XYZ file of C-alpha atoms in Angstrom:
539
model
C -20.099 57.625 -30.694
C -17.280 60.078 -31.963
C -15.861 61.195 -28.556
C -15.610 57.069 -27.395
C -13.588 56.995 -30.859
C -11.536 60.095 -29.869
C -10.071 58.610 -26.632
C -9.517 55.351 -28.689
C -7.746 57.577 -31.069
C -5.649 59.343 -28.845
C -5.036 56.252 -26.429
C -3.909 54.643 -29.496
C -1.366 57.629 -30.059
C -0.198 57.714 -26.712
C 0.790 53.852 -26.687
C 2.687 54.136 -29.517
C 4.553 57.585 -28.814
C 5.856 55.096 -25.855
C 6.143 51.886 -27.059
C 8.130 54.090 -29.952
C 11.196 54.096 -27.440
C 11.568 50.531 -27.789
C 13.811 47.760 -30.012
C 11.582 46.243 -32.286
C 12.606 43.001 -30.459
C 12.571 44.054 -27.241
C 8.980 44.118 -28.149
C 8.668 41.085 -29.821
C 10.183 38.734 -28.016
C 8.604 40.532 -24.487
C 4.998 38.337 -24.234
C 7.337 35.357 -24.989
C 9.195 36.422 -21.786
C 5.920 36.847 -20.075
C 4.409 33.897 -21.438
C 8.091 31.587 -20.078
C 7.615 33.914 -16.853
C 3.715 32.963 -16.592
C 4.633 29.283 -17.107
C 7.902 28.928 -14.403
C 6.141 30.506 -12.040
C 2.961 28.040 -12.626
C 5.042 25.174 -11.869
C 6.729 26.816 -9.361
C 2.684 27.415 -7.773
C 2.057 23.973 -8.079
C 4.964 22.889 -6.617
C 4.735 24.601 -3.354
C 1.343 22.981 -3.607
C 2.200 19.067 -3.963
C 5.059 19.328 -1.995
C 4.437 22.368 0.340
C 7.578 25.046 1.171
C 8.844 23.525 3.038
C 9.721 20.337 0.948
C 10.009 22.427 -2.464
C 12.510 24.921 -0.952
C 14.123 21.918 0.366
C 13.954 20.242 -3.238
C 16.248 23.589 -4.791
C 18.795 23.706 -2.437
C 19.813 20.173 -3.133
C 19.556 20.419 -6.262
C 21.514 23.941 -6.543
C 24.584 22.482 -3.708
C 24.522 19.507 -6.603
C 26.162 21.618 -8.798
C 29.136 22.157 -7.271
C 31.990 20.401 -8.347
C 32.907 17.387 -6.655
C 29.373 17.580 -4.301
C 27.612 15.108 -6.671
C 30.351 12.664 -6.150
C 30.405 13.115 -2.802
C 26.825 12.024 -2.382
C 26.656 10.087 -4.681
C 29.438 7.617 -2.905
C 27.505 8.221 0.499
C 24.448 6.562 -1.430
C 26.140 3.682 -2.110
C 27.396 3.562 1.225
C 23.922 2.709 2.856
C 22.393 1.100 -0.388
C 25.902 -1.292 0.691
C 24.232 -1.061 4.074
C 20.567 -1.725 3.792
C 21.922 -4.646 1.884
C 23.264 -6.587 4.543
C 26.438 -8.704 2.772
C 22.975 -9.961 -0.100
C 25.925 -9.053 -3.220
C 27.870 -11.760 -2.035
C 24.902 -14.478 -2.248
C 24.295 -13.841 -5.335
C 27.584 -14.976 -6.702
C 26.688 -18.888 -6.947
C 23.197 -17.556 -8.882
C 22.735 -18.994 -11.657
C 23.100 -17.300 -14.911
C 22.118 -19.589 -17.744
C 20.718 -22.768 -17.871
C 21.813 -26.314 -17.070
C 23.986 -27.829 -20.250
C 21.771 -31.011 -18.905
C 18.923 -30.884 -17.017
C 18.486 -32.114 -13.698
C 15.546 -33.856 -14.478
C 14.066 -34.878 -10.178
C 16.814 -34.120 -8.859
C 15.830 -29.860 -9.028
C 14.195 -31.288 -6.148
C 16.628 -31.643 -4.145
C 18.270 -28.875 -5.418
C 15.454 -26.826 -4.475
C 14.715 -28.742 -1.022
C 18.599 -26.956 -0.424
C 18.316 -23.359 -1.129
C 14.964 -23.240 0.874
C 17.072 -25.415 3.546
C 18.786 -21.592 3.421
C 16.255 -19.278 4.201
C 15.476 -17.710 7.367
C 13.185 -19.465 10.167
C 10.236 -17.859 10.029
C 8.314 -20.166 11.682
C 6.770 -18.169 14.395
C 8.800 -15.457 14.841
C 8.048 -12.958 11.549
C 5.383 -9.690 11.387
C 2.464 -10.273 9.203
C 4.017 -12.552 6.592
C 3.053 -16.366 6.886
C -0.422 -16.414 8.252
C -1.584 -20.389 8.419
C -0.439 -21.801 11.607
C 1.907 -25.371 12.280
C 3.936 -26.796 9.333
C 3.984 -26.501 5.998
C 4.343 -30.158 5.299
C 1.074 -30.732 7.419
C -3.146 -29.905 8.041
C -4.203 -25.722 6.439
C -0.522 -25.854 4.331
C -0.347 -29.041 2.690
C -4.632 -29.063 1.899
C -3.677 -25.874 0.065
C -0.972 -26.692 -1.198
C -2.675 -30.173 -2.850
C -5.185 -27.807 -4.236
C -2.507 -25.929 -5.890
C -1.358 -28.920 -7.732
C -4.380 -30.086 -9.105
C -5.074 -26.867 -10.983
C -1.423 -25.669 -11.090
C -1.484 -25.931 -15.299
C -4.981 -24.009 -15.903
C -5.502 -20.778 -16.361
C -8.925 -18.937 -15.631
C -8.599 -16.484 -19.205
C -9.642 -19.726 -20.848
C -13.084 -20.183 -19.435
C -14.548 -22.096 -21.762
C -11.600 -25.096 -21.161
C -11.048 -24.135 -17.738
C -15.732 -24.332 -16.502
C -13.719 -25.455 -12.774
C -11.820 -22.747 -11.997
C -14.581 -19.935 -13.437
C -16.363 -21.323 -11.188
C -14.158 -21.400 -7.385
C -13.672 -18.258 -8.966
C -17.301 -16.440 -8.536
C -17.788 -18.713 -5.502
C -14.508 -16.991 -3.845
C -16.186 -13.708 -4.754
C -19.586 -14.768 -3.516
C -18.983 -16.005 -0.170
C -16.432 -13.016 0.318
C -18.713 -10.575 -0.735
C -20.944 -12.182 1.767
C -18.463 -11.385 4.823
C -18.694 -7.129 4.020
C -22.519 -6.839 3.715
C -23.503 -8.273 0.321
C -26.457 -9.559 1.923
C -27.984 -5.907 4.220
C -30.189 -4.240 2.374
C -28.958 -1.065 2.257
C -25.561 -2.888 -0.281
C -27.705 -2.388 -3.285
C -27.651 -6.163 -3.727
C -25.693 -5.726 -6.436
C -22.132 -6.647 -5.261
C -20.289 -7.841 -7.586
C -15.966 -8.559 -8.190
C -13.073 -10.145 -9.387
C -10.130 -11.791 -7.694
C -6.340 -10.969 -8.184
C -2.786 -11.138 -7.584
C -2.317 -9.751 -4.129
C -3.550 -6.695 -1.903
C -1.564 -4.034 -4.725
C -3.237 -5.817 -7.751
C -7.135 -5.217 -5.915
C -6.061 -1.403 -4.630
C -5.054 -0.262 -8.583
C -7.539 -1.633 -10.274
C -10.251 -0.212 -7.250
C -8.751 3.271 -8.101
C -8.471 3.186 -11.992
C -11.665 1.346 -11.836
C -12.555 4.931 -9.640
C -10.473 7.068 -12.405
C -12.774 6.394 -15.262
C -16.053 6.264 -13.493
C -15.190 9.481 -12.231
C -14.341 10.752 -15.777
C -17.473 9.200 -17.599
C -19.421 10.701 -14.896
C -18.088 14.384 -14.227
C -15.896 14.415 -17.206
C -12.934 14.733 -14.626
C -9.507 14.854 -17.193
C -6.981 16.196 -14.449
C -8.148 12.834 -11.267
C -6.916 13.437 -7.626
C -7.855 11.107 -4.565
C -6.549 12.201 -0.860
C -6.193 9.581 1.524
C -4.366 9.421 4.066
C -1.210 9.766 5.941
C -2.028 5.911 7.168
C -2.667 4.146 3.418
C -0.875 1.901 2.008
C 1.933 3.088 -0.226
C -0.105 1.008 -2.619
C -2.239 3.762 -3.590
C 1.352 5.495 -4.114
C 1.645 3.297 -6.683
C -1.693 3.471 -7.985
C -0.827 7.027 -8.152
C 1.954 6.747 -9.962
C 0.887 4.191 -12.576
C -2.180 6.412 -13.666
C -1.265 9.464 -13.620
C -3.500 11.067 -10.460
C -2.478 13.078 -8.134
C -2.092 12.314 -4.548
C -3.464 15.154 -1.514
C -2.093 13.108 1.758
C -3.480 14.346 4.887
C -2.156 14.040 8.381
C -3.891 11.367 10.595
C -5.558 12.430 13.887
C -3.848 12.430 17.462
C -6.150 9.227 17.244
C -3.839 7.482 14.444
C -7.201 7.255 12.218
C -8.055 9.501 8.809
C -8.786 12.799 9.885
C -12.263 13.531 8.605
C -12.606 17.638 8.353
C -9.082 17.441 7.159
C -9.955 15.352 4.014
C -12.741 17.455 3.773
C -11.020 20.445 2.834
C -9.285 18.820 0.068
C -11.611 17.716 -1.938
C -12.363 19.830 -4.288
C -14.045 19.336 -8.524
C -10.808 17.380 -9.413
C -11.350 15.129 -7.130
C -11.899 11.408 -8.047
C -11.662 9.138 -4.424
C -11.252 8.616 -1.135
C -9.937 6.481 1.201
C -10.693 4.718 4.232
C -8.248 1.474 5.797
C -9.814 -1.772 8.559
C -7.666 -1.662 9.843
C -4.576 0.772 8.558
C -1.522 -1.680 8.099
C 0.542 0.500 9.992
C -1.086 0.922 13.925
C -3.867 -1.976 13.675
C -6.788 0.791 13.674
C -9.804 1.563 11.487
C -10.481 4.281 10.320
C -14.088 6.222 10.631
C -15.642 4.555 8.085
C -19.404 5.888 8.338
C -17.942 9.625 8.641
C -16.351 8.896 5.262
C -19.071 7.536 3.767
C -20.909 9.708 4.579
C -18.527 12.579 2.852
C -18.026 10.474 0.294
C -21.938 9.963 -0.637
C -22.777 14.005 -0.375
C -19.778 14.958 -2.596
C -20.271 12.521 -5.346
C -16.677 10.939 -5.387
C -15.774 7.595 -4.659
C -15.082 5.723 -1.522
C -12.931 2.659 -1.264
C -11.705 0.962 1.823
C -9.131 -0.906 2.329
C -9.643 -4.373 4.368
C -6.573 -6.229 2.516
C -5.837 -6.490 6.146
C -8.319 -6.755 7.434
C -11.083 -8.889 6.100
C -10.953 -12.639 7.235
C -11.002 -10.876 10.980
C -13.253 -7.914 11.554
C -16.099 -9.400 10.633
C -15.456 -13.159 12.984
C -14.452 -10.399 15.771
C -17.586 -8.342 15.610
C -19.571 -12.077 15.914
C -17.360 -12.792 19.368
C -17.973 -8.992 20.316
C -15.122 -7.587 20.187
C -16.102 -3.776 19.761
C -15.587 -3.039 15.612
C -16.797 0.537 14.131
C -18.789 -0.065 10.589
C -16.283 -0.930 7.531
C -18.205 -2.989 4.704
C -21.056 -1.868 2.051
C -23.295 -1.676 4.818
C -21.953 1.327 4.933
C -23.590 4.640 2.831
C -21.010 5.436 0.409
C -18.329 2.780 -0.161
C -18.228 1.955 -3.457
C -15.135 -0.540 -3.702
C -12.377 -2.500 -0.715
C -10.156 -5.084 -1.208
C -9.790 -7.610 1.230
C -6.328 -10.433 0.507
C -7.674 -14.028 0.965
C -3.709 -14.984 2.026
C -3.810 -12.622 4.748
C -6.532 -13.990 7.530
C -8.190 -15.776 4.559
C -5.701 -18.306 4.897
C -5.035 -19.108 1.404
C -1.958 -19.919 -1.067
C 0.067 -16.674 -1.414
C -1.940 -14.253 -5.167
C -4.434 -14.359 -3.755
C -7.021 -11.449 -2.795
C -10.167 -9.928 -3.976
C -11.354 -6.190 -5.573
C -15.327 -5.524 -5.035
C -17.515 -3.556 -6.489
C -20.841 -1.731 -4.925
C -22.596 -2.002 -8.622
C -21.287 -3.154 -11.812
C -21.628 -0.118 -12.999
C -18.369 0.183 -11.425
C -16.569 -2.376 -12.544
C -17.415 -2.199 -16.147
C -14.838 0.232 -16.029
C -12.019 -1.596 -14.700
C -12.091 -4.261 -18.185
C -9.850 -3.455 -20.820
C -11.577 -4.433 -24.311
C -10.202 -4.035 -27.411
C -11.440 -4.375 -30.703
C -8.900 -3.525 -32.986
C -6.597 -6.410 -32.646
C -5.433 -8.647 -35.385
C -5.274 -11.431 -33.361
C -9.571 -10.575 -32.437
C -11.656 -9.372 -30.194
C -10.006 -9.604 -26.838
C -11.543 -8.164 -23.059
C -9.676 -9.008 -19.595
C -11.177 -8.178 -16.241
C -7.790 -7.257 -14.465
C -4.493 -6.146 -15.178
C -3.163 -9.945 -15.699
C -4.170 -11.624 -18.986
C -3.283 -14.963 -17.825
C -3.740 -15.845 -14.254
C -2.749 -19.445 -12.243
C -5.988 -21.438 -11.804
C -3.838 -23.344 -8.562
C -3.788 -19.662 -6.794
C -7.369 -19.533 -7.767
C -8.526 -23.704 -6.301
C -6.168 -22.986 -3.253
C -8.767 -20.302 -2.162
C -11.617 -21.982 -2.519
C -10.235 -24.756 -0.962
C -8.477 -22.327 1.895
C -12.109 -21.093 2.629
C -14.521 -23.549 2.371
C -11.851 -26.342 4.218
C -11.764 -24.016 7.567
C -15.513 -22.468 6.929
C -17.784 -20.144 9.420
C -16.616 -22.047 12.061
C -12.842 -22.424 11.238
C -12.270 -18.696 10.947
C -14.319 -17.520 14.264
C -11.869 -20.429 16.546
C -8.600 -18.580 14.503
C -10.024 -14.881 14.891
C -10.606 -15.801 18.467
C -6.802 -17.388 19.101
C -5.269 -14.143 17.113
C -7.413 -12.115 18.932
C -6.580 -12.988 22.004
C -2.623 -13.405 21.798
C -2.763 -9.739 19.867
C -4.389 -8.474 23.125
C -1.931 -10.191 25.359
C 0.789 -9.017 23.515
C -1.121 -5.726 23.504
C -0.956 -5.639 27.171
C 2.740 -7.435 27.844
C 3.484 -4.031 25.801
C 1.839 -1.438 28.295
C 3.708 -3.524 31.376
C 7.269 -2.570 30.033
C 7.669 0.866 31.348
C 10.093 2.064 28.282
C 7.379 1.792 25.997
C 4.419 2.530 24.709
C 1.758 1.606 21.990
C 0.835 3.802 19.284
C -3.419 4.615 19.617
C -5.703 1.993 20.519
C -5.704 -1.274 17.625
C -8.370 -2.740 16.808
C -7.560 -6.161 15.985
C -4.194 -7.811 14.998
C -1.843 -5.201 14.463
C -0.090 -4.203 18.145
C 3.004 -0.729 17.314
C 4.796 0.397 20.047
C 7.512 3.253 20.529
C 9.419 4.937 23.134
C 9.921 8.660 24.778
C 12.937 6.320 26.533
C 14.901 4.045 23.893
C 15.922 4.085 20.799
C 12.639 1.752 19.285
C 15.355 0.551 16.132
C 18.335 0.280 18.264
C 15.315 -2.124 20.113
C 14.541 -4.113 16.694
C 17.836 -4.371 15.692
C 18.471 -6.412 19.289
C 14.974 -8.287 18.143
C 16.836 -9.160 14.929
C 19.168 -10.834 16.770
C 17.551 -13.215 18.903
C 15.453 -14.075 15.259
C 12.493 -11.672 15.211
C 11.797 -9.911 12.047
C 9.135 -6.523 12.698
C 7.913 -3.842 11.322
C 10.049 -0.606 11.401
C 7.811 1.975 11.243
C 7.925 6.221 11.313
C 5.711 9.178 12.262
C 6.261 8.275 15.515
C 8.837 6.013 14.822
C 7.630 3.135 15.644
C 7.472 -1.451 15.727
C 4.609 -2.886 14.650
C 3.199 -6.998 14.757
C 1.437 -8.276 13.161
C 0.005 -11.524 15.156
C -0.943 -14.260 13.235
C -1.371 -17.971 13.960
C 2.566 -18.729 13.892
C 2.694 -16.859 16.967
C -0.096 -18.629 19.520
C 2.091 -20.805 20.536
C 4.341 -18.597 20.823
C 3.944 -14.900 22.167
C 5.068 -15.271 25.361
C 9.315 -15.422 23.802
C 8.210 -12.548 22.217
C 7.316 -10.495 24.877
C 10.539 -11.939 27.344
C 12.929 -10.914 23.932
C 10.997 -7.877 24.155
C 12.072 -6.895 27.322
C 15.085 -8.348 27.454
C 16.156 -6.161 24.009
C 14.273 -2.795 25.692
C 16.990 -3.263 29.279
C 19.434 -3.917 27.138
C 18.815 -0.790 25.173
C 18.578 1.221 27.839
C 21.467 0.169 29.704
C 24.265 0.451 27.159
C 22.588 2.766 24.524
C 24.051 2.501 20.970
C 24.141 0.775 17.709
C 24.828 -2.582 17.439
C 28.062 -4.272 14.369
C 25.736 -4.798 11.879
C 22.294 -2.590 13.002
C 19.958 -0.866 10.751
C 19.161 1.273 13.927
C 21.741 4.373 11.998
C 20.077 4.290 8.598
C 16.319 3.788 9.871
C 17.254 6.502 12.286
C 19.205 8.994 9.551
C 16.228 8.551 6.751
C 13.595 9.518 9.641
C 15.051 12.563 9.877
C 16.005 13.143 6.348
C 14.285 16.820 5.908
C 15.351 16.366 1.830
C 12.583 13.340 1.351
C 14.123 13.393 -2.180
C 17.175 12.104 -1.313
C 15.809 9.335 0.657
C 12.859 7.822 -2.649
C 16.384 8.028 -4.351
C 17.824 5.953 -1.728
C 15.359 3.585 -1.849
C 15.494 3.492 -5.420
C 18.771 2.005 -5.409
C 18.644 -0.234 -3.130
C 15.684 -1.979 -5.241
C 18.233 -1.631 -7.767
C 20.758 -3.943 -6.298
C 18.121 -5.968 -5.301
C 16.691 -6.966 -8.059
């Protein structure tokens, strides 16, 4: 013991002798400087981990360059030019917009003004990718039916269930009918499938993410949540991550353009709350390996959300029609939640979607209950408080009027049209189809021509397609609107490809240069700024 004390005394004397050559203020500040350096290093490592070395370095360089006098102003002016280009003159269209109430109300004459303004909209019938899923004209058939159902309940609100019991019933039945399509009757589902109606796919996804976050916090004590998404997953997950303070780990798709299960497995850690699969992915219409992802989620005890917003009212019926559709619903082990849009192929009015959960224990974490408000006790199931009962009634009417036979017939028509469009694109030598689509989305690119120049020409012919990246490509989401005109689409596409091949170069007023430049910009932060500037100027 004496030897140990002697060693400690000599060590202390040696340290004091070494430190005596420094000023006391230096010794006082050194730990603080070391702490600041450690925090800076931690932040740097966090940025490198989140963005990657390349993106982090580019971001740092761009921030440094902007400090040079004059450079920041030049960049802002160039951004303004791009935003104006994206606006395509929409600012001038706002000049005649009303800025205040009319002194004297228009009364019934407002209908005439509505009709006049509506007549100036773009002609979308048969020429938009997705967008409008109901076939025919707005004044007859299914259009007229859902409009009539909506008008009957346009002033109802399911927030007041004691008053509008009819709407509460409609919502319950829409949820039950939708769940039945997605495996709720299968023994493997667990028999507890439950859910709520929402305003659209984005809200359904937001709720599923929020619910998974809170459920995993209660179950595993996770306070720094992370979710893993394939690169093809909808951007609503990024929105959810920003809203709910969740870190996103994005994994590139594999060579088949579907979720890379091995890549996702490598990203799972103690903070992972959920993984994502799509059936199909919005960009390419390809169903992710849901079974493999479900097994992965189950083995790690994490949540697994399947995005069926686009495919929920097609895949069950396509399977019944004999198409080879991989597993995608609650019959798959590990699936904890599903989002499905009634306002897409369900042919309900715009603003109707459903979020479903495997069990009530999960869904309880979706709700918000407030006990200390002077206005009384409050509980709300979804993001919105008041909700339009007319939309719920319209969705119910759509599903009930079509029935199984109606959805089967619609699916038969759009699947046949999709396969003919896919075959027609494959027959154009300059184009290639991206991956092997399972349903009604066909994405295509080119190694021979600028695909965005092709898009500009198609736009000039009245077609509205979706521009994609990684790889640069376009897609058409086939709806009932396209069934009678798909041959016109293929003819215009062939002509556009031929024109671009013979006369390469951007057409006047086209957006090909903007899309092309955005795809090549190494600084993705700059692209993000451009998008925010565009949105700020548009609304």
